[in-house]
PDB file of C-alpha atoms in Angstrom:
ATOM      1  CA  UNK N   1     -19.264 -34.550 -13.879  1.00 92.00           C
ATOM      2  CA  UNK N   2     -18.094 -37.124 -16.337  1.00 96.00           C
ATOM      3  CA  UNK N   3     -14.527 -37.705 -17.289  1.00 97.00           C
ATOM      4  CA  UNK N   4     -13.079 -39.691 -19.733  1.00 98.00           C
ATOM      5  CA  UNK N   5      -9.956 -40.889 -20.513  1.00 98.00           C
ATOM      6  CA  UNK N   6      -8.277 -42.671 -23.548  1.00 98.00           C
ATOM      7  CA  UNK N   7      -5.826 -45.428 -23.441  1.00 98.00           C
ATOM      8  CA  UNK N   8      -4.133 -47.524 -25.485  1.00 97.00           C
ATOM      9  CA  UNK N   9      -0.722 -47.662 -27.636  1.00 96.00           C
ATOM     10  CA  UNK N  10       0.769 -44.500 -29.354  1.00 96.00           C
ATOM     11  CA  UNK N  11       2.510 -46.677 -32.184  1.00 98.00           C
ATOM     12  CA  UNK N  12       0.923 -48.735 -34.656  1.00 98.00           C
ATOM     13  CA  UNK N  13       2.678 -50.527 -37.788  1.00 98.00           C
ATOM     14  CA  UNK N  14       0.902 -49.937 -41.263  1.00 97.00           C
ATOM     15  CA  UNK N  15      -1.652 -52.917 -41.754  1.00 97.00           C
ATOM     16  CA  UNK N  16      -2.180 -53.553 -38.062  1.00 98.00           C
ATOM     17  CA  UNK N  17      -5.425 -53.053 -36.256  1.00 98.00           C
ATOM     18  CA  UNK N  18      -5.557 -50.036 -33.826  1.00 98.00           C
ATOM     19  CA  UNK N  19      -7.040 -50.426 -30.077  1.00 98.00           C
ATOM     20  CA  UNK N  20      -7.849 -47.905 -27.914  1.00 98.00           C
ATOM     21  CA  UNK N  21      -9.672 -48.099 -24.318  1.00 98.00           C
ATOM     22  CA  UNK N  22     -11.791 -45.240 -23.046  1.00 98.00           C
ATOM     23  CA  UNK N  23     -12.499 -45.678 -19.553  1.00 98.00           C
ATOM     24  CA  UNK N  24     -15.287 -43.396 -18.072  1.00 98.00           C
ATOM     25  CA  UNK N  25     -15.560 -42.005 -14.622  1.00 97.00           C
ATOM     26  CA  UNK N  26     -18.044 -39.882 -12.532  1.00 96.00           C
ATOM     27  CA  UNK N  27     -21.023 -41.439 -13.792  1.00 95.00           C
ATOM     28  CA  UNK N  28     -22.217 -44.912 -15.216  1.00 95.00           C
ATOM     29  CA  UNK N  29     -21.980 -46.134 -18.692  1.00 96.00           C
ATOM     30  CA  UNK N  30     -25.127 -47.780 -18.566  1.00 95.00           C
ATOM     31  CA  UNK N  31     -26.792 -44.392 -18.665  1.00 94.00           C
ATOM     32  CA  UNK N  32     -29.684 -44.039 -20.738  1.00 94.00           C
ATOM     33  CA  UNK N  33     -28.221 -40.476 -21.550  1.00 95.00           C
ATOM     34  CA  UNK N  34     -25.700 -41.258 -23.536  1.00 96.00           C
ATOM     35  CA  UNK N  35     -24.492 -42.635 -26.786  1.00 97.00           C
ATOM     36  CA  UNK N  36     -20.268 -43.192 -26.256  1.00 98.00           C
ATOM     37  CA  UNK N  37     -18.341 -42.142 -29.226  1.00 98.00           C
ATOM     38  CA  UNK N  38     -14.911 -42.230 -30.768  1.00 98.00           C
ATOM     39  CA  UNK N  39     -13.726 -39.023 -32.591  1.00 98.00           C
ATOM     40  CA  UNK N  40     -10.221 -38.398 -34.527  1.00 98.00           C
ATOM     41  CA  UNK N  41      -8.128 -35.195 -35.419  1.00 98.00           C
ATOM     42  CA  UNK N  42      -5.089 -35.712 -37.722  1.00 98.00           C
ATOM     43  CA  UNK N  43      -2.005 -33.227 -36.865  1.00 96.00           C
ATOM     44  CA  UNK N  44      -3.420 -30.116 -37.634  1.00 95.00           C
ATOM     45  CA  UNK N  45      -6.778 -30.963 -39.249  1.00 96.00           C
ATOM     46  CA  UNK N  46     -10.346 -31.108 -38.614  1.00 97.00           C
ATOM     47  CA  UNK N  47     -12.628 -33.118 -36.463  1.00 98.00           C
ATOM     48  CA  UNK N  48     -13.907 -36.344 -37.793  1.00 97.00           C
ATOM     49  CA  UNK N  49     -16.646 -38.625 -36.527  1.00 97.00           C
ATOM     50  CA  UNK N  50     -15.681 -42.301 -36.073  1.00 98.00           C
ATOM     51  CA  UNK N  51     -18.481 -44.265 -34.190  1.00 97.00           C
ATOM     52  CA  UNK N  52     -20.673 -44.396 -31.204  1.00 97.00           C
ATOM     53  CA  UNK N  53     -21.985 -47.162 -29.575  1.00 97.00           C
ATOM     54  CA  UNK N  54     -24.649 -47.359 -26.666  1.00 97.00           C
ATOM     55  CA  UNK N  55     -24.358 -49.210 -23.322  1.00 97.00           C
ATOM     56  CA  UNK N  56     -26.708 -51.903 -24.470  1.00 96.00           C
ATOM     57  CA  UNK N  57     -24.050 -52.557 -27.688  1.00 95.00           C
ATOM     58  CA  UNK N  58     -26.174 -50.581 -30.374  1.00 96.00           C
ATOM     59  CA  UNK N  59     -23.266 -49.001 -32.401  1.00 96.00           C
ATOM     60  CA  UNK N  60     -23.657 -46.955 -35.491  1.00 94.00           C
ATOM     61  CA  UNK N  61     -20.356 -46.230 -37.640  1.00 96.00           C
ATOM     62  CA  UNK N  62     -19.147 -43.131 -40.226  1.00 96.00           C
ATOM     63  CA  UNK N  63     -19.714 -44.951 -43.436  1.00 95.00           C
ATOM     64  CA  UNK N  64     -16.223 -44.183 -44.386  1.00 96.00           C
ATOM     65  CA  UNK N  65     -14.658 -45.992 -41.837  1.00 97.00           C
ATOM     66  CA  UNK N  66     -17.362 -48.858 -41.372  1.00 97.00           C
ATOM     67  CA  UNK N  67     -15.561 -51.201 -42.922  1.00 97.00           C
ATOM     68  CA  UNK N  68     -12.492 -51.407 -40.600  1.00 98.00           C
ATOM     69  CA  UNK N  69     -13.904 -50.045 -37.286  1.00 98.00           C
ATOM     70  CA  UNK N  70     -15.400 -51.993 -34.368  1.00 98.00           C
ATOM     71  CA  UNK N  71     -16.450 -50.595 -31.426  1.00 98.00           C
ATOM     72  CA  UNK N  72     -17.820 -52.310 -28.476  1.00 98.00           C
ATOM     73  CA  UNK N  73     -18.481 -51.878 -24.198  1.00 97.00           C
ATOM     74  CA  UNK N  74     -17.818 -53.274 -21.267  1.00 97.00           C
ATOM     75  CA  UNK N  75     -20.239 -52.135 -19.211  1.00 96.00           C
ATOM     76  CA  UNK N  76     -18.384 -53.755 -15.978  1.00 96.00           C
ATOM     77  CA  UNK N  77     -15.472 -51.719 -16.163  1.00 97.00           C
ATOM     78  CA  UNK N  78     -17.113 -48.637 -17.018  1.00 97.00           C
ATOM     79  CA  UNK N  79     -15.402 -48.606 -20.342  1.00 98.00           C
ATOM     80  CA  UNK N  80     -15.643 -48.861 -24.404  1.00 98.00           C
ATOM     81  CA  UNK N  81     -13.614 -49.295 -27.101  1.00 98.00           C
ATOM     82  CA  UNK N  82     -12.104 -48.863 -30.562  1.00 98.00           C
ATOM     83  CA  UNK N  83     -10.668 -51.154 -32.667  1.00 98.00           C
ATOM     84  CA  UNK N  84      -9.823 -50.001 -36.262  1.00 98.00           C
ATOM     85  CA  UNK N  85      -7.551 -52.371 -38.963  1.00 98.00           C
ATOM     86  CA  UNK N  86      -5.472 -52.428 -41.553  1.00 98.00           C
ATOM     87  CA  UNK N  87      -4.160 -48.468 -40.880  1.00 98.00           C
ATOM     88  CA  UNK N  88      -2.324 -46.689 -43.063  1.00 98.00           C
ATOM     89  CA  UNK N  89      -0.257 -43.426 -42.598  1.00 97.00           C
ATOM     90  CA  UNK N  90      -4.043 -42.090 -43.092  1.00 98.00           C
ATOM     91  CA  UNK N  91      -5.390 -43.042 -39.428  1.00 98.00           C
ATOM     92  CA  UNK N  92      -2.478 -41.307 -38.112  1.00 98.00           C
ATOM     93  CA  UNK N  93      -4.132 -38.938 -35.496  1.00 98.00           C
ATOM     94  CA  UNK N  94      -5.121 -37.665 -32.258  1.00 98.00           C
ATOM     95  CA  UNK N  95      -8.152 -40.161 -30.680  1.00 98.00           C
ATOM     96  CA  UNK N  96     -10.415 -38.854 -28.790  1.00 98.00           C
ATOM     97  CA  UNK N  97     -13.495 -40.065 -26.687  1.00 98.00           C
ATOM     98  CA  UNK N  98     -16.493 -37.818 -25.453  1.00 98.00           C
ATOM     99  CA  UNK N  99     -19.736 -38.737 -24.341  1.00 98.00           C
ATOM    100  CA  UNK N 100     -22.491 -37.869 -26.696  1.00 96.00           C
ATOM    101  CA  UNK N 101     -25.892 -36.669 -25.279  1.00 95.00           C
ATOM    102  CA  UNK N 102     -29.100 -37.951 -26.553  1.00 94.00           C
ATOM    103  CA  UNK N 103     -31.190 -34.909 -25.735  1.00 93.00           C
ATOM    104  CA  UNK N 104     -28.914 -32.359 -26.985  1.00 92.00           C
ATOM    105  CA  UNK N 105     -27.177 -34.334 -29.794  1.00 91.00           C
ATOM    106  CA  UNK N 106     -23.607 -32.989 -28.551  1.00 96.00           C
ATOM    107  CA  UNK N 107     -20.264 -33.676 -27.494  1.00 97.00           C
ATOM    108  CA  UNK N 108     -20.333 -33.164 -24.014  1.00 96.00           C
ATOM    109  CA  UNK N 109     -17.690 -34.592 -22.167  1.00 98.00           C
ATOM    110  CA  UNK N 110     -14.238 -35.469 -23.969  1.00 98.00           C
ATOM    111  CA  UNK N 111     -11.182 -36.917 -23.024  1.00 98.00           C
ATOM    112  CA  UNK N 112      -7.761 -35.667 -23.345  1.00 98.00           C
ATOM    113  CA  UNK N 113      -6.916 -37.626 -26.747  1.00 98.00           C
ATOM    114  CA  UNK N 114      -4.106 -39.675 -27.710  1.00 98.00           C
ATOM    115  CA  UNK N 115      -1.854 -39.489 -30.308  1.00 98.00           C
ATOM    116  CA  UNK N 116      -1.716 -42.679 -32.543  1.00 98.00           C
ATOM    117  CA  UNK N 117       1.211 -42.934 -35.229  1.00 98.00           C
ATOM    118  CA  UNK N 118       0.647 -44.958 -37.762  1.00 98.00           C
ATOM    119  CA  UNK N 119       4.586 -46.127 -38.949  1.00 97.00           C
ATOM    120  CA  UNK N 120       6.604 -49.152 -39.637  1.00 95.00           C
TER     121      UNK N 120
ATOM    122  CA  UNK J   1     -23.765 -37.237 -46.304  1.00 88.00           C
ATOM    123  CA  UNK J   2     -24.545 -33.702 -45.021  1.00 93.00           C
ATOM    124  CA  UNK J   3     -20.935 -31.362 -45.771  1.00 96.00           C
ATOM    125  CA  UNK J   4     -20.724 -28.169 -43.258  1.00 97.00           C
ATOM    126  CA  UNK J   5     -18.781 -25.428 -44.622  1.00 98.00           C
ATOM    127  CA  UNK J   6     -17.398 -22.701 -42.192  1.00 98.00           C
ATOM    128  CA  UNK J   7     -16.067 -19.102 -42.942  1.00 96.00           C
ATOM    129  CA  UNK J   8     -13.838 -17.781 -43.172  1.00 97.00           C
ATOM    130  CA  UNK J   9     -11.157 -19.684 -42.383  1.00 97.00           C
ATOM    131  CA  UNK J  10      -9.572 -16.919 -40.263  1.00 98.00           C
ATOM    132  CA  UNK J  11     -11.268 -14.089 -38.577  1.00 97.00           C
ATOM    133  CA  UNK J  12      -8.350 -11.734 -37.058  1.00 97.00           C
ATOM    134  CA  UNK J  13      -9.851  -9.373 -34.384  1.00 97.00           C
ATOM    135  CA  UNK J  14      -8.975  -7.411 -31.461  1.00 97.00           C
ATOM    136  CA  UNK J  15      -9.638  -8.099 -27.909  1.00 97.00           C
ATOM    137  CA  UNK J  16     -13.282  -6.491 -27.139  1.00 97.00           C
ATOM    138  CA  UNK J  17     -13.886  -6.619 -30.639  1.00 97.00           C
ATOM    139  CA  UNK J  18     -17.091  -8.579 -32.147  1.00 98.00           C
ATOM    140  CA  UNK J  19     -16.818 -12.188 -33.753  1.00 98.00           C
ATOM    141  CA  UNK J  20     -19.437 -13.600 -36.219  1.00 98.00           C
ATOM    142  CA  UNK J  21     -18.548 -17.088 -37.660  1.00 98.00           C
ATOM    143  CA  UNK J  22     -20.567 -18.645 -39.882  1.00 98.00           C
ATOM    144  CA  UNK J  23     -21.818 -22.386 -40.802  1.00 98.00           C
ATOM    145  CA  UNK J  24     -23.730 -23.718 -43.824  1.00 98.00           C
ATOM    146  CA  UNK J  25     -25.184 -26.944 -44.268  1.00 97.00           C
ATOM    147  CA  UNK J  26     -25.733 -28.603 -47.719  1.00 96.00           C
ATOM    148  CA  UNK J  27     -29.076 -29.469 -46.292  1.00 96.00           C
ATOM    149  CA  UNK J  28     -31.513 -28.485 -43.849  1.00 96.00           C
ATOM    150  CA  UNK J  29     -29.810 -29.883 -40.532  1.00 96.00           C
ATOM    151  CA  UNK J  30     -33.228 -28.138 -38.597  1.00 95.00           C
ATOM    152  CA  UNK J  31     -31.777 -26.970 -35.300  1.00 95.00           C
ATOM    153  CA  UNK J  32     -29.395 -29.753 -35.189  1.00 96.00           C
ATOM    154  CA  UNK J  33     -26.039 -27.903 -34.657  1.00 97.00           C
ATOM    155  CA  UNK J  34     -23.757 -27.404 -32.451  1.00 98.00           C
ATOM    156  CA  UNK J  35     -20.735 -25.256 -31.574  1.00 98.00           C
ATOM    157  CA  UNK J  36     -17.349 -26.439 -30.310  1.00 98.00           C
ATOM    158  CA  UNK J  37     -13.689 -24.145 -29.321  1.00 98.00           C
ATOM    159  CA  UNK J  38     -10.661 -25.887 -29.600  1.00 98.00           C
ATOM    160  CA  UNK J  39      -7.584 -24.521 -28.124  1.00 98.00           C
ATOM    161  CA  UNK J  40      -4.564 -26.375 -29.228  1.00 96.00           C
ATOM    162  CA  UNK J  41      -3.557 -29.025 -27.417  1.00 96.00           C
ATOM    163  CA  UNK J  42      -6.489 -29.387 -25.786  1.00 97.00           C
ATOM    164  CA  UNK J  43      -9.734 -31.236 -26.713  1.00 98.00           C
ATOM    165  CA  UNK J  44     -12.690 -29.784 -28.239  1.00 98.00           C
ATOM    166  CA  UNK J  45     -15.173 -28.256 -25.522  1.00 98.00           C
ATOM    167  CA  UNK J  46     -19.041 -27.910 -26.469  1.00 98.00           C
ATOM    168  CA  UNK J  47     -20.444 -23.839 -25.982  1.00 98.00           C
ATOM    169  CA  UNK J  48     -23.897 -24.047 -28.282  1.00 98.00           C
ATOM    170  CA  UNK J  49     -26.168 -27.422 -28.623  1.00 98.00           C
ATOM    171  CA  UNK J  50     -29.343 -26.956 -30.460  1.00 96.00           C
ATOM    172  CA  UNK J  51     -28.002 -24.019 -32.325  1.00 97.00           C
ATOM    173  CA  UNK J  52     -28.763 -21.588 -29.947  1.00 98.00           C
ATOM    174  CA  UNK J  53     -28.838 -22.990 -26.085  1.00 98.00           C
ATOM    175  CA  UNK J  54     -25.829 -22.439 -23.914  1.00 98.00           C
ATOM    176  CA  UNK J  55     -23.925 -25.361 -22.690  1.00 97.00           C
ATOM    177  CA  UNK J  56     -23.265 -25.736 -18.710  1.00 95.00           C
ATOM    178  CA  UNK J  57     -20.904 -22.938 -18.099  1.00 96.00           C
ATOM    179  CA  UNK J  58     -20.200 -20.740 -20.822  1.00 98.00           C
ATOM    180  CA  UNK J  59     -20.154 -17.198 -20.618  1.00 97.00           C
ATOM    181  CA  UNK J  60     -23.430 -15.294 -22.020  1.00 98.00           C
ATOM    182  CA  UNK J  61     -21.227 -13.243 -24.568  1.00 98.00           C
ATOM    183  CA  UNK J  62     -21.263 -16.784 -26.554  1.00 98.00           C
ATOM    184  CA  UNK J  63     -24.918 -17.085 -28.590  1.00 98.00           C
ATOM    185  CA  UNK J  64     -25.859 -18.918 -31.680  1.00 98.00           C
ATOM    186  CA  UNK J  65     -28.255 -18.649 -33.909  1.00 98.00           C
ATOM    187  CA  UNK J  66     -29.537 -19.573 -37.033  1.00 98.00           C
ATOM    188  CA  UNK J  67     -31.707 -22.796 -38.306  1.00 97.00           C
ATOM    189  CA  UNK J  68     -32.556 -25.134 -41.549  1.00 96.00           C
ATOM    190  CA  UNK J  69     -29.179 -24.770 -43.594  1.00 97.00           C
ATOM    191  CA  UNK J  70     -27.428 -21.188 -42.003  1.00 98.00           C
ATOM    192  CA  UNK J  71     -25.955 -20.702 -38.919  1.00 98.00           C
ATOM    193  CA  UNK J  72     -23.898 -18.329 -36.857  1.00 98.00           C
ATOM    194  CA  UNK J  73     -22.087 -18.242 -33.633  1.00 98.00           C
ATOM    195  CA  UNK J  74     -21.355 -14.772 -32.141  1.00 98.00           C
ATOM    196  CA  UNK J  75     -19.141 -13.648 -29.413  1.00 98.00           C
ATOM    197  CA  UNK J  76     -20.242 -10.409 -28.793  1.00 97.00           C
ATOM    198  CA  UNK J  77     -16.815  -9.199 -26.898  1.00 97.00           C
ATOM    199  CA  UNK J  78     -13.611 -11.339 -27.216  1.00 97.00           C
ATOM    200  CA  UNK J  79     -11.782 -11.880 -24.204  1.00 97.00           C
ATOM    201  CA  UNK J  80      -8.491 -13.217 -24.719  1.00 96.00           C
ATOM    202  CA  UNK J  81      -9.152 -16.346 -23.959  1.00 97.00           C
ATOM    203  CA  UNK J  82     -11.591 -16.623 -26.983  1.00 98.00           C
ATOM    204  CA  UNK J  83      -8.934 -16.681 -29.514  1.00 97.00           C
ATOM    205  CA  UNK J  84      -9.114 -20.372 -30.831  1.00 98.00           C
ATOM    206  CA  UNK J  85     -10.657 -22.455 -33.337  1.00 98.00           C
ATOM    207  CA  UNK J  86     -14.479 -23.250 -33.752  1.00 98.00           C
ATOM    208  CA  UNK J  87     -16.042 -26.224 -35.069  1.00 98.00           C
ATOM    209  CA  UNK J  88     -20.071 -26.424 -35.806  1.00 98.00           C
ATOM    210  CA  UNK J  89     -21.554 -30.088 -35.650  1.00 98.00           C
ATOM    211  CA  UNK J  90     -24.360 -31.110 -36.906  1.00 96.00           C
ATOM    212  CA  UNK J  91     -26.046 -34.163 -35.758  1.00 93.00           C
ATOM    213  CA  UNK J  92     -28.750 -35.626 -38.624  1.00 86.00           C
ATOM    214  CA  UNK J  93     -28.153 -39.362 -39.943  1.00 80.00           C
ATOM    215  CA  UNK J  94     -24.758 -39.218 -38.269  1.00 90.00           C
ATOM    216  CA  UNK J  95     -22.340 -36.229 -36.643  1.00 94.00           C
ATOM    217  CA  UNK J  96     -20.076 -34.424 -39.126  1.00 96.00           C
ATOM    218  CA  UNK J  97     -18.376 -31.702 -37.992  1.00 97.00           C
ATOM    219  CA  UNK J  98     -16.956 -28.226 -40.512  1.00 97.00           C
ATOM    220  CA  UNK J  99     -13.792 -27.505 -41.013  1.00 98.00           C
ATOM    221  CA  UNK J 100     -13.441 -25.040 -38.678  1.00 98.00           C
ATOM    222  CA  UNK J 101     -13.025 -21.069 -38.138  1.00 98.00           C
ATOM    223  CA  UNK J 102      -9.577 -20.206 -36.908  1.00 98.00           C
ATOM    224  CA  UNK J 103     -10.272 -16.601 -34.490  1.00 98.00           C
ATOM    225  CA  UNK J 104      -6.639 -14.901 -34.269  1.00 96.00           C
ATOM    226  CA  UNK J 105      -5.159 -12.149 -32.428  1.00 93.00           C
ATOM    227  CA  UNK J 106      -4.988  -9.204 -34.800  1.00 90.00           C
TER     228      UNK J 106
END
């Protein structure tokens, strides 16, 4: 069973460039399963798509956020990551990542999440 | 960019009562949906793929239905463990998720 878990700071200042680390366990990245994605929930809203990226470094991005996001895997470590700039009080939420399936087009597996605050 | 809707907001039932949430896509989204509880705190955990298959584990009183632009996820008995939110996801172009269906204790 696949578990993933998010890492990275909890504290960002307005205009710097977020970076989070998921690093996955129980199974390979390099599966041909899975797409790896990056999914955010601000304090007491709804879920909202970032990006996913595949083990070969295909990535596709929400439009919205394609600008500032970058998302790319290390396929030695067993691990991806998120890198979004110039946040605002906006990107203040909880990160999560979760292991999309190909077949099924689902979430599967998620981390825990982290809480990033976005605050001079 | 395809927009889910969910209703209602809030469904407030007893335990052992019936739950039917529903989710409407601006356009057809085929079988392409998904369910998702959240309890809070916790992260979101996948019940229906495909709008009407199972995932690995959940309990049978979970089904979904529904195809095109109109789904709906039933639990056919709440156990009080069911009382959370639920999220549909559908997964054309790229994921978007609805804005959820909060199920409360009545």
């Amino acid at each position: 069973q696949l578990q993933l878990q998010e890492s990275g700071p909890g504290l960002v200042k307005p205009s710097e460039t977020l970076s989070l680390t998921c690093t996955v366990s129980g199974g390979s990245i390099s599966s041909s399963s899975y797409y790896w994605g990056w999914i955010r929930q601000p304090p007491g809203k709804g879920l909202e798509w970032i990006g996913s990226i595949y083990y070969s470094g295909s990535t596709y991005y929400n439009p919205s956020l394609k600008s500032r996001v970058t998302i790319s895997v290390d396929t030695s470590k067993n691990q991806f990551s998120l890198k979004l700039s110039s946040v605002t009080a906006a990107d203040t939420a909880v990160y999560y990542c979760a292991s999309y399936d190909i077949l099924t087009g689902a979430f599967d597996y998620w981390g825990q999440g982290t809480l990033v605050t976005v605050s001079s | 960019e395809i927009v889910l809707t969910q209703s209602p907001a809030t469904l407030s039932l007893s335990p052992g009562e019936r739950a039917t949430l529903s989710c409407r896509a601006s356009q057809s989204v085929s079988s392409y949906l998904a369910w998702y509880q959240q309890k809070p705190g916790q992260a979101p955990r996948l019940l229906i793929y495909d709008a009407s298959n199972r995932a690995t584990g959940i309990p049978a009183r979970f089904s979904g239905s529904g195809s095109g632009t109109d789904f709906t996820l039933t639990i056919s008995s709440l156990e009080p463990e069911d009382f959370a939110v639920y999220y549909c996801q559908q997964r054309s172009n790229w994921p978007t998720f609805g804005p959820g269906t909060k199920v409360d204790i009545k």
